[in-house]
């Protein structure tokens, strides 16, 4: 047998050739989730848009922060999606959903102009028009997932999360619940990984995206901050910070890590760099439905932490002394490493 | 809420520590007593042997 | 729909054919903005411009009654690209209100973080958002003759950036397919790594607190920053000449382009980068520590510094209404504070005394049409309410710093008419000096040019801050945060430069809670509508009277010159302004100047 030709492994063709992403930033938003997405590298937005990931459909992104088109040229994709001309499309919503019903006129949030009335089209109206037609819907960032900062007590707009607006039992055209990817802003790679998963799903290459009871991807939000924090060792040893700038556990000066669902301590903010308590920033539980009201004032010790840290302090104190002894022993080399003329390693030479 | 109305929202749960007053109420952390950082700031496991051995060397414990 | 009117006798100009053109939304900015214009295609200029905002969130309302320590965390969420500028400014205001001072090393860490923010944001905005307006794909559609000329124009600095012709630069700016577009995106991530090293996460920092920062200062964290800074500086040595080549070409290829986006020099800069040796956060000393900042604060009118005192700057702030969806508070609202801490009387329209009462209603361009208010600066010398602009940030910062002639840290030297920026040797390239000269005009091209220069300014400043920080670590001065007690009653203010320009936070504390909080980012200044005196806001008057160079007629009109004018201000509108590209309705009206005509 001479040479065998190498057959390239065939990459399966995706179930759909093109997927459009219609991204609404016009909730009550700071646009931080769109900006975060430009920060992702695993995968990057250009990796996805330029087809650097095998097996995916061609992705057409319509996000106002990056779009080439302006004004009506940009809005035409919204109208096409509404008419069913862009199927399948994924609708991404960013920003809190305002309550336009609590007043008699005007608008809290809008995008584009109604050609009949000359008045702006509210964001809620766009959601009403587009969500029912979408293959899938992603709520990007805590404002869109659960209301977030703009929905705190005393707010004038009555805003809420997308699922509060559409209802928990809402399902997309393809039968998916809203996919909530919280974070304030959303951690860059968390968002792109969730988008990637949905693209694989749209391509027919993966099963339904696994979501927990708060509709978060389970593989991203299934752990607490504390379970991923590299300062947890200080907690276990009962060694707590009394001031900001300390390298020790921050639970007594405001950190909500033990009860917040988030992976930022585990994966860092980007490229393994940065984060929150792992780098000296108290966790303010910004991925959680109760954010921010249930966690303010942020610099106060969380009520539950008093008890748990009290218990761990006495355990920790004991453990630290024991560990110090073992650490000291481990910091000494075995006695037989010396220049002396007698071999004391335990080997009994017979030939020298 | 009118601007002059006294706020009913609690901004502090009595009995819990205010983070910015921890140092005032509980004193400095071991390893930070004198302004700078010593080895004890970063470790409680055998800190004495983790500091610099020569007085000309600055204290530079890890993060 | 057309309206025919008879020209008034004695009118200077003939009747004009005005075509309504609106762009809503403006893309490639942050937030939502709409612009509504009337274009005179015969005379190829913009006759009227209205900028509108379509989003209201209510920070000044829901922050009332909250704990003042939470202000940096909450206000960061005002903006998704420069939120850390808000968090920093909130820390400054809180320090003043609480009577505490960030320790030296904490101040260097904040300066390094904010420098990284400028390096990141200007980079992303300039070359991934604005750059598309100058890319080959766009120029081909709007000005094919200009593209043809660019193919045959050698780039004067080709040896520095590697693109032989101007068209080569334009091709490299094409979105996604352009090589320089992609490189800029990667650099925007490198700079965000630098940011995260200091402030934890981007855009809403985790390590900033009233009193300082929680970042643990080690040689490691500063070395990690330095190594990345060197890579960015190497890239800047080609970025600055590349943009100079591109912008100079536009002046050359389209004579008169200096009028695009031009307005009177009415600039505000509130200063950036505190010097910890001088800044004690006390209002009484604010004029002094303001002048010691490494970007000098000023109000600049017609090329002269009117003041560089943050106290004077503070006292001149006025929030006017006129075209905005709010009820007025002048007669009904509470006076929160009668005087500043020095005893100077405070106007009812000063942010410390503002009451925000939203009144959502239908949009009416003859009446109220936007959620943005009209911040103005009251010049007591002339009794005018000046519609200051920031030019998107960099131009005002460089102009103010140059004129004041105060900054000299070796890496940066102000000269009175320019700023010299000295970048050290990098792996492949020697030391380089860039000099930004005060330009002849406050216009679109100069605002854009200044942006790339300011990236170099921030990088140069970062070297100085790193030296100071590493010294502090080696000498054991490692405190980064100062403790404090929240007072029962207090007032505070913070002045900073957001990426896009002036940023102030004003807070009044009662009963240990926030009684009043009013942040004023740059965009309300720039995007403000016509105020009650009829003065249009900066976008409105810069775009009005902008000449049209685009080769398309009304049918394919992209409004590229208007887009370049708008984007030169780097609109950041999480409180949005609306530009409207309507269906090309023709109105024939008599000539009338719209400036000041409507309230």
Short mmCIF file of N, CA and C in Angstrom, two decimals, chain A residues 26-32 35-36 38-41 44-46 49-50 64-75 103 105-113 118-120 149-150 152-157 184-185 231 243-247 250 269-271 273-276 279-282 284 286 291 296-300, chain C residues 23-32 53-59 61-62 66-67 69-70 73-74 77-81 120 124 129 132 137-138 175-176 181-182 185-186 189 192-193 196-197 200-204 206-207 209-210 213-216 228 325 358 360-363 371 479-481 484 558 563 567 574 578 580-581:
data_model
loop_
_atom_site.label_atom_id
_atom_site.label_comp_id
_atom_site.label_asym_id
_atom_site.label_seq_id
_atom_site.Cartn_x
_atom_site.Cartn_y
_atom_site.Cartn_z
N UNK A 26 -32.64 49.57 23.47
CA UNK A 26 -33.45 50.69 23.92
C UNK A 26 -34.37 50.38 25.08
N UNK A 27 -34.05 49.37 25.89
CA UNK A 27 -34.69 49.29 27.20
C UNK A 27 -34.10 50.45 27.99
N UNK A 28 -34.43 50.54 29.27
CA UNK A 28 -33.77 51.56 30.10
C UNK A 28 -32.39 50.98 30.36
N UNK A 29 -31.44 51.45 29.60
CA UNK A 29 -30.18 50.73 29.48
C UNK A 29 -29.02 51.70 29.57
N UNK A 30 -27.86 51.17 29.92
CA UNK A 30 -26.65 51.97 29.84
C UNK A 30 -25.81 51.51 28.65
N UNK A 31 -26.28 50.49 27.94
CA UNK A 31 -25.56 49.88 26.81
C UNK A 31 -24.33 49.10 27.27
N UNK A 32 -24.20 48.88 28.56
CA UNK A 32 -23.00 48.21 29.08
C UNK A 32 -22.87 46.78 28.62
N UNK A 35 -21.37 46.85 25.15
CA UNK A 35 -19.95 47.19 25.26
C UNK A 35 -19.17 45.98 25.78
N UNK A 36 -19.77 45.27 26.73
CA UNK A 36 -19.13 44.07 27.28
C UNK A 36 -18.89 43.03 26.20
N UNK A 38 -18.17 43.49 23.19
CA UNK A 38 -16.97 43.82 22.40
C UNK A 38 -15.71 43.41 23.15
N UNK A 39 -15.86 43.07 24.42
CA UNK A 39 -14.72 42.70 25.25
C UNK A 39 -14.49 41.20 25.28
N UNK A 40 -15.43 40.45 24.73
CA UNK A 40 -15.34 38.98 24.83
C UNK A 40 -14.26 38.45 23.91
N UNK A 41 -13.65 37.35 24.33
CA UNK A 41 -12.69 36.68 23.45
C UNK A 41 -12.97 35.20 23.30
N UNK A 44 -14.95 35.78 20.46
CA UNK A 44 -15.11 37.22 20.25
C UNK A 44 -16.26 37.44 19.28
N UNK A 45 -16.76 38.68 19.26
CA UNK A 45 -17.88 38.97 18.37
C UNK A 45 -17.44 38.82 16.90
N UNK A 46 -16.19 39.17 16.61
CA UNK A 46 -15.75 39.02 15.23
C UNK A 46 -15.55 37.55 14.85
N UNK A 49 -19.16 36.57 13.96
CA UNK A 49 -19.70 37.22 12.76
C UNK A 49 -18.92 36.83 11.51
N UNK A 50 -17.61 36.58 11.65
CA UNK A 50 -16.82 36.26 10.47
C UNK A 50 -16.73 34.76 10.21
N UNK A 64 -27.21 48.34 17.44
CA UNK A 64 -26.99 49.75 17.12
C UNK A 64 -25.60 50.27 17.45
N UNK A 65 -24.93 49.68 18.46
CA UNK A 65 -23.61 50.21 18.83
C UNK A 65 -22.57 49.93 17.75
N UNK A 66 -22.73 48.84 17.01
CA UNK A 66 -21.73 48.45 16.02
C UNK A 66 -22.19 48.62 14.58
N UNK A 67 -23.48 48.83 14.36
CA UNK A 67 -24.03 48.76 13.00
C UNK A 67 -23.45 49.82 12.07
N UNK A 68 -23.27 49.42 10.81
CA UNK A 68 -22.83 50.36 9.79
C UNK A 68 -23.99 51.28 9.40
N UNK A 69 -25.18 50.68 9.23
CA UNK A 69 -26.35 51.44 8.80
C UNK A 69 -26.81 52.39 9.90
N UNK A 70 -27.50 53.47 9.46
CA UNK A 70 -27.99 54.48 10.41
C UNK A 70 -29.48 54.68 10.17
N UNK A 71 -30.21 55.10 11.18
CA UNK A 71 -31.59 55.55 11.01
C UNK A 71 -32.50 54.51 10.38
N UNK A 72 -33.26 54.92 9.38
CA UNK A 72 -34.22 54.03 8.74
C UNK A 72 -33.55 52.81 8.13
N UNK A 73 -32.34 53.00 7.61
CA UNK A 73 -31.60 51.86 7.02
C UNK A 73 -31.37 50.80 8.07
N UNK A 74 -31.09 51.22 9.30
CA UNK A 74 -30.88 50.27 10.38
C UNK A 74 -32.22 49.69 10.82
N UNK A 75 -33.24 50.53 10.94
CA UNK A 75 -34.54 50.07 11.43
C UNK A 75 -35.22 49.11 10.47
N UNK A 103 -48.87 56.08 32.97
CA UNK A 103 -49.04 57.50 32.70
C UNK A 103 -49.98 57.67 31.53
N UNK A 105 -49.57 59.95 28.81
CA UNK A 105 -48.99 60.17 27.49
C UNK A 105 -47.48 60.19 27.56
N UNK A 106 -46.85 60.26 26.39
CA UNK A 106 -45.39 60.29 26.36
C UNK A 106 -44.81 58.89 26.43
N UNK A 107 -43.50 58.81 26.59
CA UNK A 107 -42.81 57.52 26.53
C UNK A 107 -41.59 57.55 27.43
N UNK A 108 -41.33 56.45 28.11
CA UNK A 108 -40.09 56.33 28.88
C UNK A 108 -38.94 55.90 27.99
N UNK A 109 -39.21 55.01 27.03
CA UNK A 109 -38.15 54.51 26.15
C UNK A 109 -38.72 54.19 24.79
N UNK A 110 -38.01 54.61 23.75
CA UNK A 110 -38.53 54.41 22.40
C UNK A 110 -37.39 54.33 21.40
N UNK A 111 -37.70 53.77 20.23
CA UNK A 111 -36.73 53.72 19.15
C UNK A 111 -37.47 53.78 17.82
N UNK A 112 -37.03 54.65 16.94
CA UNK A 112 -37.70 54.78 15.65
C UNK A 112 -38.98 55.60 15.78
N UNK A 113 -39.52 56.01 14.65
CA UNK A 113 -40.72 56.85 14.64
C UNK A 113 -41.83 56.18 13.87
N UNK A 118 -46.09 60.09 13.70
CA UNK A 118 -44.93 60.98 13.87
C UNK A 118 -44.35 60.91 15.27
N UNK A 119 -44.89 60.04 16.09
CA UNK A 119 -44.38 59.90 17.46
C UNK A 119 -43.44 58.69 17.54
N UNK A 120 -42.54 58.69 18.54
CA UNK A 120 -41.63 57.55 18.69
C UNK A 120 -42.38 56.25 18.99
N UNK A 149 -30.89 47.92 38.35
CA UNK A 149 -30.72 49.21 39.02
C UNK A 149 -31.90 50.15 38.79
N UNK A 150 -32.39 50.23 37.56
CA UNK A 150 -33.45 51.21 37.27
C UNK A 150 -34.77 50.82 37.89
N UNK A 152 -35.09 49.87 41.04
CA UNK A 152 -35.00 49.92 42.50
C UNK A 152 -36.16 50.69 43.10
N UNK A 153 -36.38 50.51 44.41
CA UNK A 153 -37.49 51.16 45.10
C UNK A 153 -37.46 52.67 44.86
N UNK A 154 -38.62 53.26 44.63
CA UNK A 154 -38.71 54.70 44.44
C UNK A 154 -38.53 55.13 42.99
N UNK A 155 -38.42 54.16 42.04
CA UNK A 155 -38.17 54.57 40.65
C UNK A 155 -39.46 55.07 40.00
N UNK A 156 -39.35 56.05 39.09
CA UNK A 156 -40.55 56.64 38.50
C UNK A 156 -41.12 55.90 37.29
N UNK A 157 -40.35 54.98 36.71
CA UNK A 157 -40.79 54.38 35.44
C UNK A 157 -41.49 53.05 35.62
N UNK A 184 -24.13 42.75 35.75
CA UNK A 184 -24.29 44.18 35.61
C UNK A 184 -22.91 44.84 35.49
N UNK A 185 -22.31 44.92 34.28
CA UNK A 185 -22.86 44.37 33.05
C UNK A 185 -22.66 42.86 32.96
N UNK A 231 -10.30 33.78 47.55
CA UNK A 231 -10.08 34.24 48.93
C UNK A 231 -10.82 33.38 49.94
N UNK A 243 -10.69 46.36 56.42
CA UNK A 243 -10.69 47.54 55.57
C UNK A 243 -10.50 47.13 54.12
N UNK A 244 -10.94 48.01 53.24
CA UNK A 244 -10.83 47.76 51.80
C UNK A 244 -9.37 47.96 51.41
N UNK A 245 -8.89 47.08 50.53
CA UNK A 245 -7.47 47.10 50.17
C UNK A 245 -6.73 45.95 50.82
N UNK A 246 -7.42 45.27 51.74
CA UNK A 246 -6.83 44.07 52.35
C UNK A 246 -6.95 42.90 51.37
N UNK A 247 -5.99 41.96 51.42
CA UNK A 247 -6.11 40.78 50.56
C UNK A 247 -7.02 39.69 51.14
N UNK A 250 -13.61 39.39 52.37
CA UNK A 250 -14.33 40.67 52.51
C UNK A 250 -15.73 40.52 53.08
N UNK A 269 -12.76 38.50 35.14
CA UNK A 269 -13.62 39.34 34.31
C UNK A 269 -13.30 39.14 32.83
N UNK A 270 -12.04 39.07 32.50
CA UNK A 270 -11.65 38.84 31.12
C UNK A 270 -10.26 38.24 31.10
N UNK A 271 -10.03 37.24 30.27
CA UNK A 271 -8.72 36.61 30.17
C UNK A 271 -8.13 36.24 31.53
N UNK A 273 -8.22 37.87 34.14
CA UNK A 273 -7.81 39.03 34.92
C UNK A 273 -9.05 39.67 35.53
N UNK A 274 -8.90 40.22 36.71
CA UNK A 274 -9.97 41.00 37.28
C UNK A 274 -11.07 40.15 37.89
N UNK A 275 -12.15 40.82 38.28
CA UNK A 275 -13.25 40.14 38.93
C UNK A 275 -13.82 41.02 40.00
N UNK A 276 -14.31 40.39 41.07
CA UNK A 276 -14.89 41.16 42.15
C UNK A 276 -14.18 40.85 43.47
N UNK A 279 -10.45 40.23 43.62
CA UNK A 279 -9.48 41.31 43.43
C UNK A 279 -9.76 42.51 44.33
N UNK A 280 -10.59 42.33 45.34
CA UNK A 280 -10.77 43.40 46.32
C UNK A 280 -12.06 44.19 46.18
N UNK A 281 -12.97 43.72 45.35
CA UNK A 281 -14.25 44.41 45.21
C UNK A 281 -15.36 43.59 45.83
N UNK A 282 -16.04 44.12 46.85
CA UNK A 282 -17.13 43.36 47.48
C UNK A 282 -18.16 42.95 46.43
N UNK A 284 -21.63 42.65 45.06
CA UNK A 284 -22.90 43.34 45.35
C UNK A 284 -24.09 42.56 44.77
N UNK A 286 -24.84 41.43 41.76
CA UNK A 286 -25.46 42.10 40.62
C UNK A 286 -26.08 41.15 39.62
N UNK A 291 -31.35 42.15 43.09
CA UNK A 291 -30.46 43.30 42.93
C UNK A 291 -31.23 44.50 42.43
N UNK A 296 -28.51 46.29 49.38
CA UNK A 296 -28.03 47.62 49.76
C UNK A 296 -28.24 47.83 51.25
N UNK A 297 -27.49 48.66 51.92
CA UNK A 297 -26.30 49.34 51.42
C UNK A 297 -25.14 48.33 51.26
N UNK A 298 -24.45 48.47 50.15
CA UNK A 298 -23.48 47.45 49.76
C UNK A 298 -22.32 47.31 50.74
N UNK A 299 -21.93 48.39 51.40
CA UNK A 299 -20.75 48.31 52.26
C UNK A 299 -21.06 47.77 53.66
N UNK A 300 -22.32 47.48 53.94
CA UNK A 300 -22.65 46.89 55.24
C UNK A 300 -22.42 45.38 55.21
N UNK C 23 -32.53 61.09 11.21
CA UNK C 23 -31.83 59.84 11.46
C UNK C 23 -32.16 59.40 12.87
N UNK C 24 -32.90 58.31 12.94
CA UNK C 24 -33.36 57.81 14.23
C UNK C 24 -33.45 56.30 14.17
N UNK C 25 -32.61 55.57 14.82
CA UNK C 25 -31.56 56.02 15.73
C UNK C 25 -30.25 56.33 15.02
N UNK C 26 -29.42 57.14 15.66
CA UNK C 26 -28.03 57.25 15.22
C UNK C 26 -27.34 56.00 15.78
N UNK C 27 -26.65 55.28 14.94
CA UNK C 27 -25.94 54.08 15.39
C UNK C 27 -24.47 54.44 15.62
N UNK C 28 -23.74 53.47 16.06
CA UNK C 28 -22.29 53.64 16.33
C UNK C 28 -22.02 54.80 17.28
N UNK C 29 -22.87 54.87 18.28
CA UNK C 29 -22.64 55.71 19.45
C UNK C 29 -23.09 54.85 20.60
N UNK C 30 -23.02 55.37 21.80
CA UNK C 30 -23.54 54.61 22.93
C UNK C 30 -24.84 55.28 23.34
N UNK C 31 -25.89 54.51 23.43
CA UNK C 31 -27.17 55.07 23.83
C UNK C 31 -28.00 55.44 22.62
N UNK C 32 -29.12 56.11 22.86
CA UNK C 32 -30.03 56.36 21.77
C UNK C 32 -30.16 57.84 21.47
N UNK C 53 -33.98 63.10 22.63
CA UNK C 53 -33.62 61.99 23.48
C UNK C 53 -34.83 61.14 23.75
N UNK C 54 -34.69 59.83 23.69
CA UNK C 54 -35.88 58.99 23.80
C UNK C 54 -35.88 58.04 24.98
N UNK C 55 -34.97 58.25 25.94
CA UNK C 55 -34.96 57.34 27.10
C UNK C 55 -34.84 58.13 28.39
N UNK C 56 -35.65 57.79 29.36
CA UNK C 56 -35.57 58.41 30.68
C UNK C 56 -35.52 57.32 31.73
N UNK C 57 -34.59 57.41 32.67
CA UNK C 57 -34.47 56.38 33.70
C UNK C 57 -34.74 56.90 35.10
N UNK C 58 -34.28 58.13 35.40
CA UNK C 58 -34.67 58.72 36.68
C UNK C 58 -33.71 58.55 37.83
N UNK C 59 -32.39 58.57 37.56
CA UNK C 59 -31.42 58.39 38.66
C UNK C 59 -31.62 59.38 39.79
N UNK C 61 -34.13 60.65 40.85
CA UNK C 61 -35.33 60.36 41.62
C UNK C 61 -35.11 59.13 42.48
N UNK C 62 -34.66 58.01 41.88
CA UNK C 62 -34.60 56.82 42.71
C UNK C 62 -33.40 56.79 43.65
N UNK C 66 -31.57 56.92 49.45
CA UNK C 66 -30.66 55.79 49.51
C UNK C 66 -29.41 56.16 50.29
N UNK C 67 -28.63 55.14 50.63
CA UNK C 67 -27.42 55.37 51.39
C UNK C 67 -26.37 56.05 50.51
N UNK C 69 -23.26 56.02 50.61
CA UNK C 69 -22.09 55.18 50.29
C UNK C 69 -22.32 54.37 49.03
N UNK C 70 -23.58 54.18 48.67
CA UNK C 70 -23.88 53.37 47.48
C UNK C 70 -23.78 54.18 46.18
N UNK C 73 -21.51 52.96 43.29
CA UNK C 73 -21.99 51.73 42.65
C UNK C 73 -23.20 52.02 41.77
N UNK C 74 -24.12 52.84 42.29
CA UNK C 74 -25.34 53.12 41.53
C UNK C 74 -25.05 53.99 40.32
N UNK C 77 -23.80 52.90 36.85
CA UNK C 77 -24.76 52.30 35.89
C UNK C 77 -25.43 53.34 34.99
N UNK C 78 -25.10 54.61 35.19
CA UNK C 78 -25.60 55.63 34.28
C UNK C 78 -25.06 55.34 32.87
N UNK C 79 -23.83 54.84 32.79
CA UNK C 79 -23.24 54.68 31.47
C UNK C 79 -22.51 53.37 31.30
N UNK C 80 -22.76 52.71 30.17
CA UNK C 80 -22.20 51.39 29.94
C UNK C 80 -20.85 51.36 29.24
N UNK C 81 -20.29 52.55 28.95
CA UNK C 81 -18.94 52.54 28.38
C UNK C 81 -18.00 53.34 29.27
N UNK C 120 -8.80 52.94 26.41
CA UNK C 120 -9.72 51.94 25.84
C UNK C 120 -10.82 52.60 25.02
N UNK C 124 -11.70 52.34 20.99
CA UNK C 124 -12.86 51.62 20.46
C UNK C 124 -13.74 52.58 19.66
N UNK C 129 -16.11 52.69 15.71
CA UNK C 129 -17.40 53.35 15.55
C UNK C 129 -17.28 54.54 14.60
N UNK C 132 -15.76 53.98 10.84
CA UNK C 132 -16.60 53.48 9.75
C UNK C 132 -17.09 54.64 8.87
N UNK C 137 -15.53 51.55 2.37
CA UNK C 137 -16.91 51.13 2.07
C UNK C 137 -17.86 52.33 2.10
N UNK C 138 -17.68 53.19 3.11
CA UNK C 138 -18.57 54.34 3.29
C UNK C 138 -18.24 55.43 2.27
N UNK C 175 -15.46 47.89 8.43
CA UNK C 175 -15.88 47.11 9.60
C UNK C 175 -15.70 45.62 9.40
N UNK C 176 -15.11 44.99 10.34
CA UNK C 176 -14.81 43.56 10.40
C UNK C 176 -13.76 43.11 9.40
N UNK C 181 -9.31 47.94 11.75
CA UNK C 181 -10.55 47.82 12.53
C UNK C 181 -10.41 46.68 13.54
N UNK C 182 -9.92 45.53 13.06
CA UNK C 182 -9.78 44.37 13.95
C UNK C 182 -8.67 44.59 14.97
N UNK C 185 -9.96 46.70 17.74
CA UNK C 185 -10.85 45.94 18.64
C UNK C 185 -10.00 45.14 19.64
N UNK C 186 -8.93 44.54 19.15
CA UNK C 186 -8.05 43.79 20.05
C UNK C 186 -7.36 44.71 21.05
N UNK C 189 -9.37 45.56 23.98
CA UNK C 189 -9.42 44.54 25.03
C UNK C 189 -8.17 44.59 25.90
N UNK C 192 -8.62 47.25 28.31
CA UNK C 192 -9.57 46.90 29.36
C UNK C 192 -8.95 45.94 30.38
N UNK C 193 -7.97 45.15 29.94
CA UNK C 193 -7.24 44.34 30.92
C UNK C 193 -6.53 45.26 31.89
N UNK C 196 -9.02 46.55 34.28
CA UNK C 196 -9.45 45.55 35.27
C UNK C 196 -8.40 45.34 36.35
N UNK C 197 -7.13 45.49 36.01
CA UNK C 197 -6.08 45.34 37.01
C UNK C 197 -6.23 46.36 38.13
N UNK C 200 -10.91 46.37 38.74
CA UNK C 200 -11.56 45.08 38.95
C UNK C 200 -12.32 44.54 37.76
N UNK C 201 -13.23 45.30 37.22
CA UNK C 201 -14.07 44.80 36.14
C UNK C 201 -14.55 46.02 35.36
N UNK C 202 -14.94 45.76 34.11
CA UNK C 202 -15.35 46.87 33.24
C UNK C 202 -16.76 46.67 32.77
N UNK C 203 -17.60 47.57 32.78
CA UNK C 203 -17.42 49.00 32.93
C UNK C 203 -17.72 49.48 34.36
N UNK C 204 -18.46 48.65 35.09
CA UNK C 204 -18.83 49.09 36.44
C UNK C 204 -17.82 48.52 37.42
N UNK C 206 -15.49 47.24 40.50
CA UNK C 206 -15.81 46.59 41.77
C UNK C 206 -14.94 47.13 42.89
N UNK C 207 -13.79 47.72 42.56
CA UNK C 207 -12.83 48.05 43.62
C UNK C 207 -12.84 49.51 44.05
N UNK C 209 -14.42 52.65 46.14
CA UNK C 209 -15.28 52.91 47.29
C UNK C 209 -15.10 54.36 47.68
N UNK C 210 -16.10 54.96 48.36
CA UNK C 210 -15.78 56.24 48.99
C UNK C 210 -14.58 56.02 49.91
N UNK C 213 -9.73 52.77 47.24
CA UNK C 213 -9.91 51.55 46.44
C UNK C 213 -9.58 50.31 47.24
N UNK C 214 -10.10 49.18 46.76
CA UNK C 214 -9.85 47.90 47.41
C UNK C 214 -8.81 47.07 46.68
N UNK C 215 -8.24 47.63 45.62
CA UNK C 215 -7.20 46.92 44.87
C UNK C 215 -6.01 46.68 45.78
N UNK C 216 -5.45 45.45 45.78
CA UNK C 216 -4.30 45.17 46.63
C UNK C 216 -3.05 45.58 45.86
N UNK C 228 1.46 45.70 29.46
CA UNK C 228 0.40 45.95 28.48
C UNK C 228 0.48 47.36 27.93
N UNK C 325 -38.80 67.48 28.69
CA UNK C 325 -40.04 66.94 29.27
C UNK C 325 -40.03 66.97 30.80
N UNK C 358 -40.24 64.52 36.16
CA UNK C 358 -40.47 64.18 34.75
C UNK C 358 -41.93 64.39 34.37
N UNK C 360 -43.73 63.12 31.16
CA UNK C 360 -43.74 62.49 29.84
C UNK C 360 -44.89 63.04 29.00
N UNK C 361 -44.61 63.31 27.73
CA UNK C 361 -45.64 63.90 26.86
C UNK C 361 -45.27 63.62 25.42
N UNK C 362 -46.15 64.03 24.53
CA UNK C 362 -45.89 63.83 23.10
C UNK C 362 -44.73 64.73 22.67
N UNK C 363 -44.02 64.24 21.64
CA UNK C 363 -42.90 65.02 21.11
C UNK C 363 -43.42 66.11 20.17
N UNK C 371 -35.83 64.34 26.33
CA UNK C 371 -35.61 64.11 27.75
C UNK C 371 -34.36 64.82 28.27
N UNK C 479 -1.26 52.03 51.97
CA UNK C 479 -2.70 52.18 52.22
C UNK C 479 -3.38 52.67 50.95
N UNK C 480 -4.52 52.09 50.63
CA UNK C 480 -5.25 52.49 49.41
C UNK C 480 -6.62 53.07 49.75
N UNK C 481 -7.00 52.97 51.02
CA UNK C 481 -8.35 53.38 51.39
C UNK C 481 -8.35 53.99 52.78
N UNK C 484 -13.97 56.31 57.30
CA UNK C 484 -14.74 57.54 57.52
C UNK C 484 -16.01 57.19 58.28
N UNK C 558 -26.99 59.85 2.62
CA UNK C 558 -26.62 59.20 3.86
C UNK C 558 -26.38 60.22 4.96
N UNK C 563 -23.33 63.00 9.96
CA UNK C 563 -22.93 61.90 10.84
C UNK C 563 -21.54 62.17 11.41
N UNK C 567 -20.94 62.52 15.34
CA UNK C 567 -20.06 61.55 16.03
C UNK C 567 -18.77 62.19 16.53
N UNK C 574 -26.97 57.28 27.01
CA UNK C 574 -27.89 56.47 27.79
C UNK C 574 -29.04 57.33 28.28
N UNK C 578 -32.17 62.21 19.53
CA UNK C 578 -32.76 61.59 18.37
C UNK C 578 -32.49 62.25 17.04
N UNK C 580 -33.17 62.16 12.99
CA UNK C 580 -34.30 61.67 12.27
C UNK C 580 -34.09 61.67 10.78
N UNK C 581 -34.08 60.55 10.11
CA UNK C 581 -34.01 60.58 8.65
C UNK C 581 -35.39 60.25 8.13
#
